Coordinates of C-alpha atoms and ligand atoms in Angstrom, one line a residue:
M233 CA 24.5 -59.4 25.1
K234 CA 22.9 -61.1 22.1
A235 CA 19.5 -59.6 21.1
T236 CA 17.0 -62.5 21.8
H237 CA 13.4 -60.5 22.0
W238 CA 11.4 -59.7 19.9
W239 CA 10.9 -56.1 20.7
Q240 CA 14.5 -55.9 20.1
N241 CA 14.1 -56.5 16.3
T242 CA 11.6 -54.3 15.4
A243 CA 10.4 -50.7 15.2
V244 CA 8.1 -49.4 17.7
Y245 CA 5.3 -46.5 16.5
Q246 CA 4.3 -44.1 19.0
I247 CA 0.7 -43.2 18.2
Y248 CA -1.1 -40.2 19.7
P249 CA -4.1 -41.5 19.1
K250 CA -6.4 -37.7 19.8
S251 CA -4.6 -36.7 16.6
F252 CA -3.6 -39.7 14.4
N253 CA -7.0 -40.8 12.5
D254 CA -11.1 -40.1 13.3
T255 CA -13.2 -42.2 11.6
R256 CA -16.3 -40.3 13.1
G257 CA -16.1 -36.8 12.3
K258 CA -15.4 -35.7 16.0
G259 CA -12.5 -33.8 15.2
T260 CA -10.7 -36.2 17.4
G261 CA -9.0 -39.5 16.3
D262 CA -10.2 -42.9 17.6
L263 CA -9.2 -46.8 17.9
R264 CA -10.5 -47.6 15.4
G265 CA -9.1 -45.1 12.9
I266 CA -5.5 -46.9 14.2
T267 CA -6.9 -49.9 13.6
E268 CA -7.8 -48.9 10.0
K269 CA -4.1 -47.8 9.5
L270 CA -2.2 -51.1 10.5
D271 CA -1.0 -51.7 7.0
Y272 CA 0.3 -48.6 6.9
L273 CA 2.2 -48.8 10.1
K274 CA 3.3 -52.6 9.3
S275 CA 4.9 -51.0 6.4
L276 CA 7.2 -49.2 8.4
G277 CA 8.4 -52.1 10.3
A278 CA 6.8 -51.7 13.5
G279 CA 6.0 -54.7 15.5
A280 CA 4.5 -52.8 18.2
L281 CA 2.0 -49.6 18.7
W282 CA 2.1 -47.6 21.6
L283 CA -0.7 -46.2 22.1
T284 CA -0.5 -42.5 24.6
P285 CA -3.5 -42.6 27.2
V286 CA -7.0 -43.9 25.8
Y287 CA -8.1 -44.0 29.3
P288 CA -11.8 -42.1 30.9
S289 CA -9.8 -39.0 31.4
P290 CA -10.8 -35.5 31.5
M291 CA -8.3 -34.6 29.5
V292 CA -7.0 -31.9 31.6
D293 CA -3.0 -33.1 30.1
N294 CA -4.9 -34.8 27.6
G295 CA -5.4 -38.1 29.0
Y296 CA -2.4 -38.0 31.6
D297 CA -4.7 -37.0 33.9
I298 CA -6.9 -41.0 34.1
S299 CA -10.4 -41.0 36.1
D300 CA -10.6 -45.0 35.4
Y301 CA -7.3 -47.3 34.6
C302 CA -9.6 -50.1 33.2
G303 CA -11.9 -48.5 30.6
I304 CA -11.9 -46.3 27.7
H305 CA -13.0 -42.7 26.7
P306 CA -15.7 -43.1 24.5
D307 CA -13.9 -40.3 22.6
F308 CA -11.7 -43.2 21.4
G309 CA -14.8 -45.8 21.3
T310 CA -15.3 -48.6 23.5
L311 CA -13.1 -51.9 25.3
A312 CA -14.4 -54.0 22.4
D313 CA -12.8 -51.3 19.6
M314 CA -9.4 -51.9 21.7
E315 CA -10.1 -55.8 21.5
E316 CA -10.6 -55.6 17.8
L317 CA -7.1 -53.7 17.6
I318 CA -5.3 -55.8 19.5
A319 CA -6.6 -58.8 17.5
E320 CA -6.4 -57.4 14.1
A321 CA -2.6 -56.1 15.0
K322 CA -2.2 -59.7 16.0
K323 CA -2.6 -60.6 12.8
R324 CA -0.2 -58.8 11.4
G325 CA 2.6 -59.9 14.2
M326 CA 1.8 -56.5 15.8
R327 CA 1.4 -55.9 19.6
I328 CA 0.0 -52.9 21.1
V329 CA 1.7 -51.7 24.0
M330 CA -0.6 -49.3 26.5
D331 CA 0.7 -46.0 28.7
L332 CA 0.9 -46.5 32.6
V333 CA 0.4 -43.2 34.4
Y334 CA 1.5 -44.6 37.9
N335 CA 2.6 -41.5 39.4
H336 CA -1.0 -39.7 39.8
T337 CA -4.2 -39.8 38.9
S338 CA -6.8 -37.3 38.0
D339 CA -8.3 -35.3 40.3
E340 CA -11.9 -36.8 39.3
H341 CA -11.0 -40.3 39.7
P342 CA -12.4 -42.0 42.0
W343 CA -9.8 -42.9 44.8
F344 CA -9.6 -39.2 45.1
L345 CA -12.7 -37.5 45.0
E346 CA -12.7 -40.2 48.5
S347 CA -9.1 -39.2 49.5
K348 CA -10.0 -35.5 49.8
K349 CA -13.0 -36.1 51.5
S350 CA -11.5 -36.3 54.8
R351 CA -8.8 -37.2 56.7
T352 CA -9.9 -40.5 57.9
N353 CA -11.9 -42.0 54.9
A354 CA -10.5 -45.3 53.4
K355 CA -8.5 -43.6 51.2
S356 CA -7.2 -40.5 53.1
D357 CA -3.4 -42.0 52.5
W358 CA -3.5 -42.6 48.9
Y359 CA -2.3 -39.7 48.0
I360 CA 0.5 -37.0 49.4
W361 CA -1.2 -34.6 51.5
R362 CA 0.2 -32.3 54.0
D363 CA -0.9 -29.6 56.2
A364 CA -0.3 -25.7 55.3
K365 CA 2.9 -24.0 57.1
E366 CA 1.9 -21.9 59.7
D367 CA 0.8 -18.8 57.9
G368 CA -1.5 -20.6 55.6
S369 CA 1.0 -21.3 52.6
A370 CA 1.9 -24.4 50.9
P371 CA 4.0 -27.1 52.8
T372 CA 6.9 -26.2 50.9
N373 CA 8.1 -23.9 47.7
W374 CA 7.7 -26.5 45.1
R375 CA 7.3 -25.5 41.4
G376 CA 5.2 -28.3 39.9
I377 CA 6.3 -29.4 36.0
F378 CA 3.8 -27.4 34.6
G379 CA 4.5 -24.2 36.6
G380 CA 3.0 -22.8 39.3
S381 CA 2.7 -24.1 43.0
A382 CA 3.2 -28.3 43.0
W383 CA 0.5 -28.0 45.9
T384 CA -2.9 -27.2 45.7
Y385 CA -5.2 -26.6 48.9
S386 CA -8.0 -28.4 49.3
E387 CA -10.8 -26.7 51.2
E388 CA -13.3 -29.9 51.8
R389 CA -10.2 -31.6 53.2
G390 CA -8.3 -28.8 55.4
Q391 CA -4.9 -29.9 53.7
Y392 CA -2.8 -29.4 50.3
Y393 CA -1.9 -32.3 48.2
L394 CA 0.9 -32.4 45.8
H395 CA 0.8 -32.8 41.9
T396 CA 4.0 -33.1 40.5
F397 CA 2.4 -32.5 37.4
A398 CA -1.0 -30.1 36.8
E399 CA -3.6 -29.1 39.7
A400 CA -6.0 -32.0 38.3
Q401 CA -3.1 -34.4 38.4
P402 CA -3.0 -35.3 42.5
D403 CA 0.4 -37.6 43.2
L404 CA -0.6 -41.0 44.5
N405 CA 1.2 -42.2 47.8
W406 CA 3.1 -44.9 46.6
E407 CA 4.0 -46.0 50.2
N408 CA 0.6 -47.6 50.9
P409 CA 0.6 -50.7 49.7
E410 CA -3.4 -50.7 49.2
V411 CA -2.0 -48.3 46.5
R412 CA 0.3 -50.8 44.7
E413 CA -2.0 -53.2 44.7
A414 CA -4.5 -51.3 43.0
L415 CA -2.2 -50.6 40.4
F416 CA -0.7 -53.7 39.7
A417 CA -4.5 -55.0 39.5
A418 CA -4.6 -52.3 36.4
A419 CA -1.8 -53.7 34.7
N420 CA -2.7 -57.3 35.1
F421 CA -6.2 -56.5 33.4
W422 CA -4.3 -55.0 30.3
L423 CA -1.7 -58.3 29.9
A424 CA -5.1 -60.4 30.0
K425 CA -6.4 -58.5 27.3
G426 CA -3.1 -59.3 25.6
V427 CA -1.1 -56.1 24.9
G428 CA 2.6 -56.8 23.9
G429 CA 4.2 -54.4 26.8
F430 CA 4.2 -51.2 28.9
R431 CA 5.3 -47.6 28.8
I432 CA 5.6 -46.3 31.9
D433 CA 4.8 -42.4 32.8
A434 CA 6.8 -39.8 35.0
I435 CA 8.2 -42.9 36.6
T436 CA 11.0 -41.5 38.7
Y437 CA 8.6 -39.3 40.9
I438 CA 6.8 -42.3 42.4
K439 CA 9.4 -41.9 45.6
K440 CA 8.9 -39.1 47.4
P441 CA 11.5 -37.7 50.1
A442 CA 10.8 -38.6 54.2
V443 CA 10.9 -35.5 54.8
F444 CA 9.9 -32.4 52.7
T445 CA 11.7 -29.0 52.4
D446 CA 11.9 -26.2 51.0
G447 CA 14.6 -25.9 48.0
E448 CA 16.8 -23.1 46.9
P449 CA 14.3 -20.5 44.9
D450 CA 15.7 -21.2 41.1
A451 CA 13.3 -18.1 39.8
A452 CA 12.0 -15.2 40.2
D453 CA 8.9 -16.9 41.6
G454 CA 11.0 -17.9 44.4
M455 CA 10.6 -21.9 44.0
T456 CA 12.1 -24.8 43.0
S457 CA 11.4 -27.3 40.9
V458 CA 9.6 -30.1 42.0
H459 CA 11.9 -32.2 39.7
D460 CA 15.0 -31.0 41.7
M461 CA 13.7 -32.2 45.1
T462 CA 11.8 -35.3 44.5
A463 CA 13.2 -37.2 40.8
N464 CA 14.7 -40.5 41.3
T465 CA 14.8 -40.6 45.2
P466 CA 16.6 -43.6 47.1
G467 CA 14.5 -46.6 47.5
I468 CA 12.4 -46.1 44.0
L469 CA 14.0 -49.1 42.6
D470 CA 12.4 -51.1 45.7
F471 CA 9.1 -50.3 44.9
L472 CA 9.8 -51.2 40.9
H473 CA 11.0 -54.5 41.4
E474 CA 8.0 -55.1 43.3
F475 CA 6.1 -53.8 40.2
R476 CA 8.4 -56.4 37.9
A477 CA 7.8 -59.3 40.3
R478 CA 3.9 -58.8 40.4
V479 CA 3.1 -57.7 37.0
F480 CA 6.0 -58.0 34.3
D481 CA 7.6 -61.3 35.0
G482 CA 6.7 -64.4 33.3
H483 CA 5.1 -62.3 30.1
D484 CA 6.5 -62.1 26.8
I485 CA 6.3 -58.6 26.8
F486 CA 8.5 -55.3 27.1
T487 CA 8.4 -52.4 29.1
V488 CA 9.5 -48.9 29.2
G489 CA 9.7 -46.5 31.8
E490 CA 9.9 -42.8 30.9
A491 CA 12.9 -41.8 33.5
N492 CA 13.6 -37.9 33.4
G493 CA 16.0 -37.5 36.4
V494 CA 18.4 -40.8 35.5
T495 CA 21.7 -40.6 34.0
P496 CA 23.2 -43.1 31.5
E497 CA 26.0 -44.1 34.2
E498 CA 22.5 -44.9 36.5
L499 CA 20.9 -47.3 33.4
P500 CA 22.2 -50.6 34.6
L501 CA 20.6 -50.6 37.7
W502 CA 17.4 -49.7 36.1
V503 CA 17.8 -52.1 32.8
G504 CA 18.9 -55.6 32.0
E505 CA 18.7 -59.0 34.2
N506 CA 18.8 -57.2 37.3
G507 CA 16.8 -54.2 36.4
V508 CA 13.5 -53.4 36.6
F509 CA 12.4 -52.4 33.0
S510 CA 13.5 -53.5 29.5
M511 CA 14.6 -50.2 28.6
L512 CA 14.6 -46.9 29.6
F513 CA 13.6 -43.1 28.3
E514 CA 16.1 -41.3 29.1
F515 CA 16.6 -37.7 28.5
S516 CA 20.1 -36.4 28.2
H517 CA 20.2 -36.4 24.7
V518 CA 16.8 -34.5 23.8
L519 CA 17.6 -32.0 26.3
V520 CA 21.3 -30.9 24.9
P521 CA 20.2 -27.0 25.0
Y522 CA 19.5 -27.2 28.9
E523 CA 22.2 -27.1 31.7
G524 CA 19.6 -27.8 34.7
G525 CA 15.7 -28.5 34.3
E526 CA 14.2 -27.8 31.3
C527 CA 13.0 -24.2 31.2
W528 CA 12.2 -22.7 27.8
H529 CA 13.6 -19.5 28.4
K530 CA 17.0 -20.8 29.5
A531 CA 17.6 -23.1 26.3
L532 CA 21.1 -22.5 25.1
P533 CA 22.8 -23.2 21.8
W534 CA 24.7 -26.3 22.0
P535 CA 27.7 -27.7 20.4
L536 CA 27.0 -30.9 18.3
T537 CA 29.3 -32.6 20.4
K538 CA 27.1 -32.4 23.5
L539 CA 24.5 -35.0 21.8
K540 CA 27.2 -37.5 20.3
R541 CA 28.6 -37.8 23.9
A542 CA 24.8 -38.2 25.6
L543 CA 24.1 -40.8 23.0
T544 CA 27.7 -42.4 23.1
A545 CA 26.7 -42.6 27.2
S546 CA 23.7 -44.3 26.9
Q547 CA 25.0 -46.8 24.2
H548 CA 27.9 -47.8 26.6
A549 CA 25.9 -48.0 29.3
T550 CA 23.4 -50.7 27.6
A551 CA 26.4 -52.6 25.9
K552 CA 26.2 -55.5 28.0
E553 CA 23.2 -55.3 29.8
G554 CA 19.8 -54.2 29.4
W555 CA 18.6 -52.1 25.8
F556 CA 18.2 -48.7 24.9
P557 CA 14.9 -47.1 23.3
I558 CA 16.4 -44.9 20.8
Y559 CA 13.9 -41.7 20.1
F560 CA 14.1 -38.3 18.8
E561 CA 10.9 -37.4 19.1
N562 CA 7.5 -38.2 21.3
H563 CA 4.2 -36.3 22.0
D564 CA 6.6 -34.4 24.9
R565 CA 9.1 -33.1 22.1
A566 CA 8.9 -30.3 19.1
R567 CA 9.2 -32.2 15.8
S568 CA 13.3 -33.2 15.7
V569 CA 13.4 -31.6 12.1
N570 CA 13.2 -28.1 13.9
Y571 CA 14.9 -29.0 17.3
F572 CA 18.0 -30.8 16.3
F573 CA 19.0 -28.8 13.4
P574 CA 20.2 -24.9 12.4
K575 CA 17.1 -22.3 11.4
G576 CA 16.5 -22.5 7.8
A577 CA 18.2 -26.3 7.1
D578 CA 16.0 -28.3 4.3
K579 CA 13.5 -30.0 6.7
K580 CA 13.9 -33.2 4.1
L581 CA 17.4 -33.6 4.6
A582 CA 17.4 -33.1 8.5
A583 CA 14.6 -35.7 8.6
K584 CA 16.4 -38.1 6.6
A585 CA 19.5 -37.5 8.5
L586 CA 18.4 -38.3 12.0
A587 CA 16.4 -41.4 10.7
A588 CA 19.6 -42.7 9.7
V589 CA 21.4 -42.1 13.2
L590 CA 17.8 -43.4 14.5
F591 CA 18.1 -47.2 12.7
T592 CA 21.9 -47.7 13.4
L593 CA 22.2 -47.1 16.8
R594 CA 22.3 -50.1 19.1
G595 CA 18.5 -50.7 20.4
T596 CA 15.1 -50.2 19.2
P597 CA 13.8 -47.1 17.3
F598 CA 10.6 -45.9 18.4
I599 CA 9.2 -43.7 15.5
Y600 CA 6.6 -40.9 16.0
E601 CA 3.8 -40.0 14.4
G602 CA 4.2 -38.4 11.2
E603 CA 8.2 -38.3 11.9
E604 CA 8.3 -40.9 9.0
L605 CA 6.7 -37.5 7.1
G606 CA 9.3 -35.2 8.5
M607 CA 6.3 -33.6 10.3
T608 CA 7.4 -30.0 10.9
N609 CA 6.6 -27.3 13.7
V610 CA 3.8 -25.3 13.6
A611 CA 4.1 -21.2 15.0
W612 CA 0.5 -19.9 16.0
D613 CA 0.6 -16.1 17.0
S614 CA -0.8 -16.0 20.2
I615 CA -0.4 -18.0 23.5
D616 CA -4.3 -18.7 23.3
A617 CA -4.1 -20.9 20.7
Y618 CA -2.2 -23.5 22.7
D619 CA -3.8 -26.4 24.4
D620 CA -0.6 -28.2 25.5
I621 CA -1.0 -27.1 29.3
S622 CA 2.6 -27.0 29.7
S623 CA 3.5 -24.4 26.8
H624 CA 1.3 -22.1 29.2
G625 CA 3.5 -22.5 32.8
Q626 CA 6.4 -22.2 30.4
Y627 CA 5.1 -18.7 29.0
A628 CA 4.0 -17.6 32.3
L629 CA 7.4 -18.4 33.8
A630 CA 9.1 -16.5 31.0
L631 CA 7.0 -13.1 31.4
E632 CA 7.7 -13.2 35.1
D633 CA 11.5 -14.0 34.4
G634 CA 11.6 -10.5 32.4
F635 CA 10.8 -11.7 28.8
S636 CA 8.5 -10.1 26.4
K637 CA 5.2 -11.8 25.3
E638 CA 6.8 -12.1 22.0
E639 CA 10.2 -13.7 23.2
A640 CA 7.6 -15.6 25.6
L641 CA 5.9 -16.7 22.6
G642 CA 8.9 -17.3 20.3
F643 CA 10.0 -19.3 23.2
V644 CA 6.5 -21.9 22.9
H645 CA 7.0 -21.7 18.8
F646 CA 9.8 -23.6 19.3
N647 CA 9.6 -26.2 22.4
S648 CA 5.4 -26.5 22.6
R649 CA 4.4 -30.2 23.0
D650 CA 1.8 -28.6 20.7
N651 CA 4.1 -28.9 17.8
A652 CA 3.8 -33.0 17.7
R653 CA 0.0 -33.0 18.5
T654 CA -1.5 -31.3 15.5
P655 CA -2.9 -33.8 13.6
M656 CA -1.5 -36.3 11.3
Q657 CA -1.0 -35.8 7.5
W658 CA -2.5 -38.2 5.8
T659 CA -3.7 -36.3 2.6
A660 CA -3.7 -33.1 0.4
E661 CA -7.3 -32.8 1.1
R662 CA -9.2 -30.9 3.8
H663 CA -7.8 -31.1 7.1
A664 CA -5.0 -33.1 5.6
G665 CA -7.5 -36.2 5.7
F666 CA -7.3 -36.7 9.5
T667 CA -10.9 -36.1 10.0
S668 CA -14.2 -35.0 8.0
G669 CA -15.4 -32.6 11.2
T670 CA -13.0 -30.1 13.0
P671 CA -9.8 -31.0 13.9
W672 CA -9.7 -30.6 17.8
L673 CA -6.3 -28.8 17.3
P674 CA -5.5 -27.0 13.7
V675 CA -3.5 -29.1 11.2
N676 CA -0.4 -27.6 10.2
E677 CA -0.7 -25.8 6.9
N678 CA 2.0 -27.6 5.4
Y679 CA -0.3 -30.4 5.1
R680 CA -1.0 -29.7 1.0
T681 CA 2.4 -30.9 0.1
L682 CA 3.7 -32.4 3.1
N683 CA 1.5 -35.7 3.9
A684 CA 1.8 -39.7 3.6
A685 CA 0.1 -39.6 0.1
A686 CA 2.1 -37.7 -1.6
E687 CA 5.1 -39.3 -0.1
E688 CA 3.9 -42.7 -0.8
K689 CA 4.1 -41.7 -5.1
D690 CA 7.3 -39.7 -4.3
T691 CA 10.4 -42.7 -4.3
D692 CA 12.5 -40.2 -2.8
S693 CA 10.5 -39.0 0.0
V694 CA 11.3 -39.2 3.8
L695 CA 8.9 -41.8 4.1
H696 CA 10.8 -44.2 1.5
F697 CA 13.6 -43.5 3.5
Y698 CA 12.4 -45.2 6.8
R699 CA 11.0 -47.9 5.2
K700 CA 14.1 -48.5 3.5
L701 CA 16.2 -48.2 6.6
A702 CA 13.5 -50.7 8.6
K703 CA 14.1 -52.9 6.4
L704 CA 18.1 -52.7 6.6
R705 CA 17.7 -53.2 10.3
E706 CA 15.4 -56.1 10.0
T707 CA 17.8 -58.0 7.7
I708 CA 21.6 -56.9 8.8
P709 CA 22.8 -58.9 12.2
A710 CA 25.0 -56.1 12.5
L711 CA 22.8 -53.7 12.7
L712 CA 21.1 -55.5 15.8
D713 CA 23.5 -56.7 17.6
G714 CA 27.0 -55.2 16.6
V715 CA 29.4 -53.5 18.5
Y716 CA 29.2 -49.6 18.8
E717 CA 32.0 -47.4 18.6
E718 CA 31.5 -43.3 18.0
L719 CA 34.1 -42.1 15.2
L720 CA 35.5 -38.7 14.5
E721 CA 34.4 -38.1 18.6
E722 CA 35.9 -34.0 18.1
N723 CA 34.4 -33.2 15.3
E724 CA 31.3 -30.7 15.4
Q725 CA 29.7 -31.4 12.3
I726 CA 29.5 -35.2 11.7
Y727 CA 28.5 -37.5 13.8
A728 CA 30.0 -40.7 12.7
F729 CA 29.8 -44.2 14.5
S730 CA 30.3 -47.9 13.3
R731 CA 28.5 -51.2 14.4
T732 CA 30.6 -54.3 14.5
L733 CA 29.6 -57.8 14.5
G734 CA 32.4 -60.4 12.8
K735 CA 33.4 -59.5 9.7
A736 CA 31.0 -57.2 9.6
R737 CA 31.1 -53.4 9.8
I738 CA 28.3 -50.5 8.8
K739 CA 29.1 -47.2 9.6
T740 CA 27.4 -44.6 9.9
A741 CA 28.1 -40.7 9.1
V742 CA 25.3 -37.7 9.3
N743 CA 26.5 -34.2 8.5
F744 CA 24.2 -32.3 11.0
S745 CA 25.2 -29.2 9.6
T746 CA 24.3 -26.8 6.7
K747 CA 28.0 -26.8 5.2
D748 CA 29.9 -29.4 3.5
A749 CA 32.2 -31.6 5.8
A750 CA 35.0 -33.0 5.2
L751 CA 35.2 -36.8 5.8
P752 CA 38.4 -39.0 6.4
A753 CA 38.7 -41.4 2.8
D754 CA 38.6 -44.5 4.5
F755 CA 35.1 -43.5 5.6
L756 CA 33.8 -44.2 2.4
R757 CA 35.1 -47.7 1.8
G758 CA 32.4 -50.4 0.8
T759 CA 29.3 -50.5 -0.1
R760 CA 26.6 -47.9 0.5
L761 CA 24.1 -49.1 1.8
A762 CA 21.8 -45.9 2.0
G763 CA 22.5 -42.3 1.6
S764 CA 19.8 -39.2 1.6
Y765 CA 21.4 -37.8 -1.5
A766 CA 21.2 -39.5 -4.4
D767 CA 24.6 -40.3 -5.4
A768 CA 27.8 -41.3 -2.9
P769 CA 29.4 -38.7 -1.4
T770 CA 33.3 -38.6 -2.5
T771 CA 35.7 -36.0 -0.1
S772 CA 33.3 -34.7 2.2
L773 CA 29.6 -34.8 3.3
R774 CA 27.1 -32.4 1.8
P775 CA 24.9 -29.9 3.8
L776 CA 23.2 -32.7 6.0
E777 CA 23.9 -35.8 4.0
A778 CA 23.3 -39.2 5.7
V779 CA 25.2 -42.0 4.7
I780 CA 25.6 -45.9 6.0
Y781 CA 28.3 -47.7 4.6
E782 CA 29.2 -51.3 5.0
E783 CA 32.4 -52.6 5.2
E784 CA 34.0 -56.1 5.5
I785 CA 37.3 -56.2 7.9
Q786 CA 39.8 -58.0 6.6
Ligands
GLC983 C1 4.8 -37.7 30.9 C2 3.8 -37.2 29.7 C3 3.2 -36.4 29.5 C4 2.4 -35.7 30.4 C5 3.2 -36.4 31.9 C6 2.2 -35.8 33.3 O1 5.7 -36.8 31.0 O2 4.8 -38.2 28.4 O3 2.8 -36.2 28.2 O4 2.1 -34.9 30.7 O5 4.2 -37.0 31.8 O6 1.6 -37.4 33.1

């Protein structure tokens, strides 16, 4: 289907506000800091900016534990700052996208404070409460996504409450119509402020099974992942159709759901005319090292064909109906240049290689802050240095499963969400120009050479490559509407595909390996629109080389 919406022909830039730009010297970024950088963001072709949560929150999970859905956390500024950001963005043709965290609230949200008081109060049924087993233990053996039991006992109420994530993030009871009403009202509050869309957090967990049972233990702790017991429970789409009708319909916005647990094959039920969201972040391509859930010490080496198949499956699933949000990074993932490439790979070439895929697949490219600079992982020497709550959970799990402290820390180095959360590297100045105070999370040491100011000056930089690709995508119709076809499917070094519209055919080929990779001669027919090496390849792609060719079909 032809792309007709504004959000299909633009890139989206994801901001982790706490780490983006601090205008007050507090060590944490703020909304004014985003407003200050709007022209920079515009230069990347971003028509929308998705902000991870900026609401009042105790910050146990950096804002994904919300205590008021209609306010702004004082560290980020005020509601007036948000209104200014929306207005300034609008002047530049950009829209602000809010993050809706509706599976759970903070345990300090007034709703929860009331709910936990008794079994009879007005909000007693707003969360998921259960009695202990006969021996006093948790109602089921489910492990929360951040590790440890998914149940916590409340002395006050004398019952356990369920939390898919941290103890401080109790799950809401979507079966209760009053809960849904309250959530829809909050989203409508932001629509009235003029936001351009929503990213909807952890949405596959909102529906729970009718009966709660123990699962088969999957690790030494005798527990089973809550994900395996509750993700994508049948009936979930009924809630979401109501959500769509009550909030999204009739607005010129986009919605993108975070949907761990939905497979590419199921995508048509979720997106498109008859679905519930405009787009869905599914996880198959970022979870290539895993066979089951994302347990860091169970990561396995993966063949390139696994990544290619995952991407191709999503492309096919959204070919006729729906639309795909293309992403390789976000605030929950390690930096892509470390994650998707062999150790020791040249990071600048790796960043350009993924960028070529990001901008030429069919869908809307989502750029995560710093990805456009090729920012890299950190490797701190103690688990105590890590802020990320899931790093601590995964570290403990690895120790429990018999790994040494060094090994457990190695898994954290590779996967920690803090890798993506270190402050944005603006300049070579102190703290990378992010703050005049002390940054809440240390800046990656490589900021002296890897920063936006340096890349601005260097025309061969990752930043300039992003800008070039963003322009190509905006100006070449085949990159918007062209039909996707995977090429060289069995090749374990090269990911290649074409996008065809009428007589125009755009071909992308990326060598994911650090060795030369032979390419069929006819591939290089036509004009080279972009490439990560200064000159064109001849018979093979050089290590990590990316090329984009345009060819006219006879
Ligand atoms: C999502 C968010 C993640 C958060 C979790 C709980 O996965 O992206 O950052 O920790 O939900 O809200």
